[in-house]
Amino acid sequence: MQLPSFLRGGLVSPFQLRRLGVLGMNARNVHYIARYNDRDKYPIVDDKLNTKRQAKRYRIPVPELIAAFETQPSRTRVMGVIEPLEKFVIKPARGSGGKGILVIVGRDGDEYLKPSGSKVTALDIQRHVSNIHSGLYSLGGKPDRVMIEALVDFDPVFDKYSFEGVPDIRVIVFRGFPVMAMLRCSTHDSDGKANLHQGAVGVGVDLATGKSCHAVQRGIRIDKHPDTEMPFSDLVVPGWQELVRLAASCYEMTGLGYLGCDIVLDRKRGPLLLEANARPGLAIQIANGVGLRTRLEHIEKMDLEQLEKNVEERVAYSMDYFSAPPLV
Amino acid sequence: MSPRAQVYILAALLALMGAGLTIYKNVELGFPLLPGEYRTVWTIEAKVRFNADGGPAKAALTLPRAQRNMEVLGETFSSSGYGFNVIREDDEYRAVWAKRQASGVQSLFYQLDVHQTPGAALEQPLDLSTKVVAPLLGAREQEAVRQAIFSLVGTARERSSDTRTFTSELLTALGDNRNQDRNLIFGYYKDRSFVDVALLVLAAADIPAHRIRGLYLEDDRRRLDPEDLLEIYDGKRWVVFEPLSGSPGVPKNFFIWQRGGKSLLDVEGGRDSGVTFSVISNDVPARDVAMLSTSQEKEALVDFSIYSLPIEQQSIFKLILLVPVGALVVVLLRVFVGLRTSGTFMPVLLAIAFIETQLFTGLAIFVLILILGLWIRFYLSRLNLLLVARIAAVVVTVVILMGAISVVSYKLGIEQALTVTFFPMIILAWTIERMSIVWEEDGPYEVVIQAGGSLLVAVLAWWVMTNRYIEHWTFNFPELLLVLLGFIMIVGNYTGFRLGELARFRQLVR
């Protein structure tokens, strides 16, 4: 039975969503995160310093770590580290949802420049470091560590698709199989941030080819970037196979069954793992215009033999099986 | 077993346990399921009066024994200058007052509160003697009286099939003043009461019988004399008869004071003794009745519960027991609706504050403190303080704000705002801090969304928590928390869509 739209108040029927294989928050928490992600593996992904250490062991490329401060650092130590640097990123090791990340892209005399062009003083940086240490951005307000990372030398391929910000690629990996991918492009609306609910554009990326297959901003389907007017139909992620392979190998690295990998493209080094997420959000479904559930259930039905495949075999399987229907 | 099945089994067990305890407390202990239920409690006062001779005096009054349909809630004795104790002899309780020297009119009081509960009045079997002492109808009674008695017995026997019907028939005949035999008997035994005569006739018919003394419970009756019922043994059981009507069974509202046995009152060292009763009824909240009746038996369930705490702690627990209900509201809104709040259970704490401050005062004060706090926090952020010091500064500021609001509103005559102290300060300070971060990172819109979500949840939680039924249930049946726990576990298993997701994913449906 279908209610007329004005009675439903902009809501759709849950049965229809289910039929389309859309994954909801509750089902994600109960069926996937609770079942496939062991709690003792969380520290690997929840603390970015641990992630880096683990990535090194598994030879997964990550942005270069310049310094990490364990204790509340003195002014001179922080300044000593950032003084010679033009570009760098300061982030909390245990921040969630991109909170507390300060990106500096240049200098203007004594002041530092953010990607949006606004200026930050040395004192602001100090305060930010102190806030991170006191646990302002960490879960539960626990004291946190500060990381200073080299700014990724972004591949210019996305320059025209991202405004004032950092584009990154999120791949959902389930039991080692990449199942869905999206590119998050910041916009003027999103203030340079790659958060979809703040107005960033989510671009669904076809697992088989690395081509864009769908794009949305604030839940509405679009064809071109709102600021740069670039059509998404031309967008292809270079080195796609390698990128997907990197995402798939995060399964071995983290031991997490249900996982979101955030990857950036460096001009010289290729794809780098920015961070892994044990509780990846569901906006990727909106970006792709496709539900996740059917894909996850397909992998859940696999037998042991298929699950014991190595990274290459898994990537090949996913690229073949989860390719998007061609754009009309 | 899969975790899901475990959850359902555990939830079912918890729910069964909680519901079972609740039903037990309701049915067996009489805790009312609905708030505002009242029960009638009868206060019966026995007044013993006698004229003391001047020497040692002693009065012994038979006390009522526990009976099924009457619950004794408490008893008090008042006897100025008298030594007092309760003795048990021959299966009877007797109150004994004694004094070395007493003269003039003496009044002694015994008072008890009883509550009528549904059920049969008397217990069977009773260890009462069934021996019949045949009345000596030979020498003293005239031949005519003897004939009349046997004639009555004979007629009743002819018109009946067993002891019960016989007794009914006999009592009816004894009550019928057109009956010649009956009139003859009562004419002879002028000084005896109806029940005395009935007992005599029953003894002549060889039926074990005795007297029951008691009172009809009616409101506001004074100086009542005890009334009598008859109890006869039909060969298997004791059956009570209302003597005048001859109908079997204990009349409604009849409180049995003494069943068989000795005299009601014995006085030594005094004359003109007598006992009179007065009865009044009170309507008492049903829970108090349940508490009184169970406190005597020290029911484990009540004794090891919050009722054993001092009243002051009980009132605190009354509030604490509402927290799980608030938590349930949060769970429902999170799992089924998907509302965003700042801090998962912060709305519950807010709701508790609202209970103390009243809703609208609470809302106004909360918004006021939040706005002022955010404003001050923005200034503090320019001073480059360490986080913990900054939050502490916000805490101090919040306290000062609360003080200021209290004083100013008091001067203005708005007493309600004085309740501001119930707000959890540390939580408020953290909320202000988090909100200011949200403001910096996600913009003021997100602050409004989160604060609004928190307030909405808090108001809903407040609304549920102040419901008089919910209040009644959580406090009087804390075991219902087990049911709630089971329910929360089942909700925790819900994997369907949230209401918010039906809007969020609507573009996927084309």
Short mmCIF file of N, CA and C in Angstrom, two decimals, chain A residues 10-14 16-18 20 22-27 29-31 72 99-100 123 127 130-131 134-138 140-141 193 197-198 219-221 282-283 285-286 289-290 293, chain B residues 4 334-336 340 377 381-388 390-391 430 433-434 437-438 440-443 446 492-510:
data_model
loop_
_atom_site.label_atom_id
_atom_site.label_comp_id
_atom_site.label_asym_id
_atom_site.label_seq_id
_atom_site.Cartn_x
_atom_site.Cartn_y
_atom_site.Cartn_z
N GLY A 10 7.26 13.58 2.99
CA GLY A 10 8.63 13.47 2.47
C GLY A 10 9.34 12.20 2.91
N LEU A 11 8.59 11.30 3.56
CA LEU A 11 9.20 10.04 3.97
C LEU A 11 8.92 8.97 2.93
N VAL A 12 9.80 7.99 2.86
CA VAL A 12 9.53 6.86 1.98
C VAL A 12 9.22 5.65 2.84
N SER A 13 8.63 4.67 2.24
CA SER A 13 8.24 3.51 3.04
C SER A 13 9.45 2.66 3.37
N PRO A 14 9.54 2.18 4.60
CA PRO A 14 10.68 1.35 4.99
C PRO A 14 10.77 0.07 4.18
N GLN A 16 10.02 -0.25 1.03
CA GLN A 16 10.63 0.06 -0.24
C GLN A 16 12.15 0.18 -0.10
N LEU A 17 12.58 0.82 1.00
CA LEU A 17 14.02 0.95 1.24
C LEU A 17 14.65 -0.43 1.40
N ARG A 18 13.96 -1.28 2.11
CA ARG A 18 14.49 -2.62 2.32
C ARG A 18 14.62 -3.38 1.01
N LEU A 20 15.11 -2.15 -1.81
CA LEU A 20 16.22 -1.61 -2.59
C LEU A 20 17.57 -1.97 -1.96
N VAL A 22 18.75 -0.96 0.99
CA VAL A 22 19.40 0.13 1.71
C VAL A 22 19.70 -0.33 3.14
N LEU A 23 20.88 0.02 3.61
CA LEU A 23 21.29 -0.34 4.97
C LEU A 23 20.98 0.82 5.90
N GLY A 24 20.30 0.52 7.00
CA GLY A 24 19.99 1.55 7.99
C GLY A 24 21.01 1.54 9.12
N MET A 25 20.99 2.59 9.90
CA MET A 25 21.94 2.75 11.00
C MET A 25 21.84 1.59 12.00
N ASN A 26 20.60 1.23 12.37
CA ASN A 26 20.44 0.16 13.37
C ASN A 26 20.95 -1.17 12.84
N ALA A 27 20.63 -1.46 11.59
CA ALA A 27 21.06 -2.73 11.01
C ALA A 27 22.58 -2.74 10.89
N ASN A 29 24.69 -1.19 12.85
CA ASN A 29 25.27 -1.39 14.19
C ASN A 29 25.16 -2.82 14.66
N VAL A 30 23.97 -3.41 14.46
CA VAL A 30 23.74 -4.76 15.01
C VAL A 30 24.34 -5.84 14.12
N HIS A 31 24.05 -5.75 12.81
CA HIS A 31 24.44 -6.86 11.94
C HIS A 31 25.89 -6.81 11.49
N GLN A 72 51.61 17.12 27.08
CA GLN A 72 51.33 18.53 26.78
C GLN A 72 52.68 19.19 26.40
N LYS A 99 37.00 15.80 13.26
CA LYS A 99 37.02 16.93 14.19
C LYS A 99 38.46 17.24 14.62
N GLY A 100 38.75 18.52 14.74
CA GLY A 100 40.02 18.96 15.29
C GLY A 100 41.19 18.91 14.32
N LEU A 123 49.73 31.69 18.07
CA LEU A 123 49.02 31.49 19.33
C LEU A 123 47.81 30.58 19.13
N ARG A 127 46.99 27.04 20.95
CA ARG A 127 45.73 26.76 21.65
C ARG A 127 45.11 25.47 21.12
N SER A 130 46.86 22.55 22.49
CA SER A 130 46.49 22.36 23.89
C SER A 130 45.10 21.74 24.02
N ASN A 131 44.19 22.20 23.18
CA ASN A 131 42.83 21.64 23.18
C ASN A 131 42.84 20.15 22.85
N SER A 134 44.05 18.13 25.77
CA SER A 134 43.11 18.02 26.89
C SER A 134 41.94 17.11 26.56
N GLY A 135 41.89 16.66 25.32
CA GLY A 135 40.84 15.69 24.98
C GLY A 135 39.56 16.31 24.48
N LEU A 136 39.63 17.52 23.95
CA LEU A 136 38.42 18.17 23.49
C LEU A 136 37.77 17.43 22.32
N TYR A 137 38.59 16.82 21.49
CA TYR A 137 38.04 16.18 20.28
C TYR A 137 37.94 14.67 20.40
N SER A 138 38.50 14.13 21.48
CA SER A 138 38.50 12.66 21.57
C SER A 138 37.20 12.19 22.22
N GLY A 140 34.75 10.81 24.71
CA GLY A 140 34.74 10.75 26.16
C GLY A 140 35.70 11.72 26.83
N GLY A 141 36.30 12.62 26.04
CA GLY A 141 37.14 13.65 26.64
C GLY A 141 38.44 13.13 27.23
N LYS A 193 35.12 21.54 3.81
CA LYS A 193 35.09 20.26 4.52
C LYS A 193 34.47 19.18 3.63
N HIS A 197 26.97 15.97 5.04
CA HIS A 197 25.82 16.68 5.62
C HIS A 197 26.08 18.16 5.77
N GLN A 198 27.34 18.57 5.54
CA GLN A 198 27.61 20.00 5.57
C GLN A 198 27.61 20.61 4.17
N GLY A 219 21.72 15.56 -0.75
CA GLY A 219 20.68 14.60 -1.08
C GLY A 219 20.07 14.79 -2.45
N ILE A 220 20.52 15.79 -3.19
CA ILE A 220 19.92 16.02 -4.50
C ILE A 220 20.93 15.68 -5.59
N ARG A 221 20.47 14.99 -6.60
CA ARG A 221 21.38 14.53 -7.64
C ARG A 221 21.87 15.70 -8.49
N LEU A 282 26.73 6.01 6.49
CA LEU A 282 25.92 5.39 5.44
C LEU A 282 25.65 6.32 4.27
N ALA A 283 26.28 7.50 4.30
CA ALA A 283 26.05 8.47 3.24
C ALA A 283 26.54 7.94 1.89
N GLN A 285 25.78 5.39 0.47
CA GLN A 285 24.64 4.87 -0.30
C GLN A 285 23.96 5.97 -1.09
N ILE A 286 23.87 7.14 -0.45
CA ILE A 286 23.24 8.28 -1.14
C ILE A 286 24.13 8.72 -2.30
N GLY A 289 23.70 6.22 -4.93
CA GLY A 289 22.31 5.97 -5.33
C GLY A 289 21.96 4.49 -5.28
N VAL A 290 22.71 3.74 -4.49
CA VAL A 290 22.52 2.29 -4.41
C VAL A 290 22.59 1.87 -2.95
N ARG A 293 23.18 -2.95 1.44
CA ARG A 293 22.82 -4.20 2.08
C ARG A 293 22.93 -5.42 1.15
N ARG B 4 21.21 -13.07 19.30
CA ARG B 4 19.86 -12.55 19.15
C ARG B 4 18.86 -13.39 19.97
N ARG B 334 16.30 7.55 19.88
CA ARG B 334 17.52 7.32 19.12
C ARG B 334 17.33 6.21 18.10
N VAL B 335 16.76 5.10 18.57
CA VAL B 335 16.70 3.90 17.73
C VAL B 335 15.60 4.00 16.69
N PHE B 336 14.45 4.53 17.09
CA PHE B 336 13.33 4.54 16.15
C PHE B 336 13.20 5.85 15.38
N ARG B 340 19.21 13.72 16.88
CA ARG B 340 20.57 14.03 17.31
C ARG B 340 20.51 14.85 18.59
N ARG B 377 31.84 31.81 27.08
CA ARG B 377 32.82 30.84 26.59
C ARG B 377 33.57 31.40 25.37
N SER B 381 37.61 31.84 25.15
CA SER B 381 38.43 31.17 24.15
C SER B 381 39.50 32.12 23.60
N ARG B 382 39.26 33.41 23.75
CA ARG B 382 40.27 34.36 23.26
C ARG B 382 41.41 34.53 24.26
N LEU B 383 41.21 34.01 25.46
CA LEU B 383 42.23 34.22 26.50
C LEU B 383 43.27 33.12 26.52
N ASN B 384 43.17 32.17 25.59
CA ASN B 384 44.15 31.09 25.51
C ASN B 384 44.34 30.35 26.82
N LEU B 385 43.26 29.79 27.34
CA LEU B 385 43.37 28.99 28.56
C LEU B 385 43.46 27.53 28.18
N LEU B 386 44.02 26.75 29.07
CA LEU B 386 44.00 25.30 28.87
C LEU B 386 42.56 24.82 29.00
N LEU B 387 42.26 23.72 28.30
CA LEU B 387 40.87 23.25 28.22
C LEU B 387 40.23 23.05 29.60
N VAL B 388 40.92 22.28 30.46
CA VAL B 388 40.31 21.95 31.75
C VAL B 388 40.07 23.22 32.56
N ARG B 390 39.58 26.10 31.33
CA ARG B 390 38.50 26.86 30.68
C ARG B 390 37.14 26.29 31.09
N ILE B 391 37.03 24.95 31.12
CA ILE B 391 35.75 24.37 31.51
C ILE B 391 35.47 24.70 32.96
N TRP B 430 29.93 21.42 30.48
CA TRP B 430 30.43 20.61 29.36
C TRP B 430 29.59 20.83 28.11
N GLU B 433 30.63 23.92 26.52
CA GLU B 433 31.92 23.76 25.85
C GLU B 433 31.76 23.02 24.52
N ARG B 434 31.03 21.91 24.56
CA ARG B 434 30.83 21.12 23.33
C ARG B 434 30.08 21.94 22.29
N ILE B 437 32.26 24.27 20.51
CA ILE B 437 33.09 23.59 19.50
C ILE B 437 32.26 23.29 18.26
N VAL B 438 31.03 22.81 18.50
CA VAL B 438 30.15 22.52 17.37
C VAL B 438 29.92 23.80 16.58
N GLU B 440 31.95 26.34 16.29
CA GLU B 440 33.16 26.69 15.52
C GLU B 440 33.33 25.76 14.33
N GLU B 441 33.04 24.46 14.51
CA GLU B 441 33.36 23.51 13.45
C GLU B 441 32.21 23.30 12.48
N ASP B 442 30.98 23.26 13.00
CA ASP B 442 29.86 22.94 12.12
C ASP B 442 28.88 24.09 11.95
N GLY B 443 29.12 25.16 12.66
CA GLY B 443 28.27 26.33 12.50
C GLY B 443 27.10 26.36 13.45
N GLU B 446 24.04 23.81 13.36
CA GLU B 446 24.19 22.51 14.01
C GLU B 446 23.97 22.63 15.53
N GLY B 492 17.07 -2.88 21.53
CA GLY B 492 18.45 -2.88 21.09
C GLY B 492 18.72 -3.86 19.96
N ASN B 493 17.75 -4.72 19.70
CA ASN B 493 17.87 -5.70 18.63
C ASN B 493 17.20 -5.24 17.35
N TYR B 494 16.59 -4.06 17.41
CA TYR B 494 15.84 -3.58 16.25
C TYR B 494 16.81 -3.19 15.15
N THR B 495 16.63 -3.76 13.98
CA THR B 495 17.56 -3.44 12.91
C THR B 495 16.85 -2.77 11.74
N GLY B 496 15.64 -2.35 11.97
CA GLY B 496 14.92 -1.67 10.90
C GLY B 496 15.37 -0.24 10.75
N PHE B 497 14.68 0.49 9.88
CA PHE B 497 15.08 1.87 9.61
C PHE B 497 14.60 2.80 10.69
N ARG B 498 15.35 3.89 10.87
CA ARG B 498 14.90 4.95 11.77
C ARG B 498 14.01 5.89 10.97
N LEU B 499 13.16 6.58 11.67
CA LEU B 499 12.24 7.51 11.01
C LEU B 499 13.02 8.54 10.18
N GLY B 500 14.11 9.03 10.76
CA GLY B 500 14.91 10.03 10.07
C GLY B 500 15.51 9.49 8.78
N GLU B 501 15.78 8.19 8.76
CA GLU B 501 16.39 7.60 7.56
C GLU B 501 15.39 7.49 6.41
N LEU B 502 14.10 7.43 6.77
CA LEU B 502 13.10 7.36 5.71
C LEU B 502 13.12 8.65 4.90
N ALA B 503 13.51 9.75 5.56
CA ALA B 503 13.66 11.01 4.82
C ALA B 503 15.05 11.07 4.19
N ARG B 504 16.05 10.61 4.95
CA ARG B 504 17.43 10.74 4.49
C ARG B 504 17.68 9.97 3.19
N PHE B 505 17.09 8.79 3.09
CA PHE B 505 17.37 7.95 1.92
C PHE B 505 16.30 8.05 0.84
N ARG B 506 15.45 9.10 0.93
CA ARG B 506 14.32 9.12 -0.01
C ARG B 506 14.78 9.25 -1.45
N GLN B 507 15.98 9.83 -1.69
CA GLN B 507 16.44 9.97 -3.08
C GLN B 507 16.78 8.62 -3.71
N LEU B 508 17.02 7.63 -2.85
CA LEU B 508 17.37 6.32 -3.39
C LEU B 508 16.17 5.64 -4.03
N VAL B 509 14.98 6.12 -3.65
CA VAL B 509 13.75 5.54 -4.21
C VAL B 509 13.35 6.39 -5.41
N ARG B 510 13.39 5.80 -6.57
CA ARG B 510 13.01 6.60 -7.75
C ARG B 510 11.86 5.96 -8.51
#
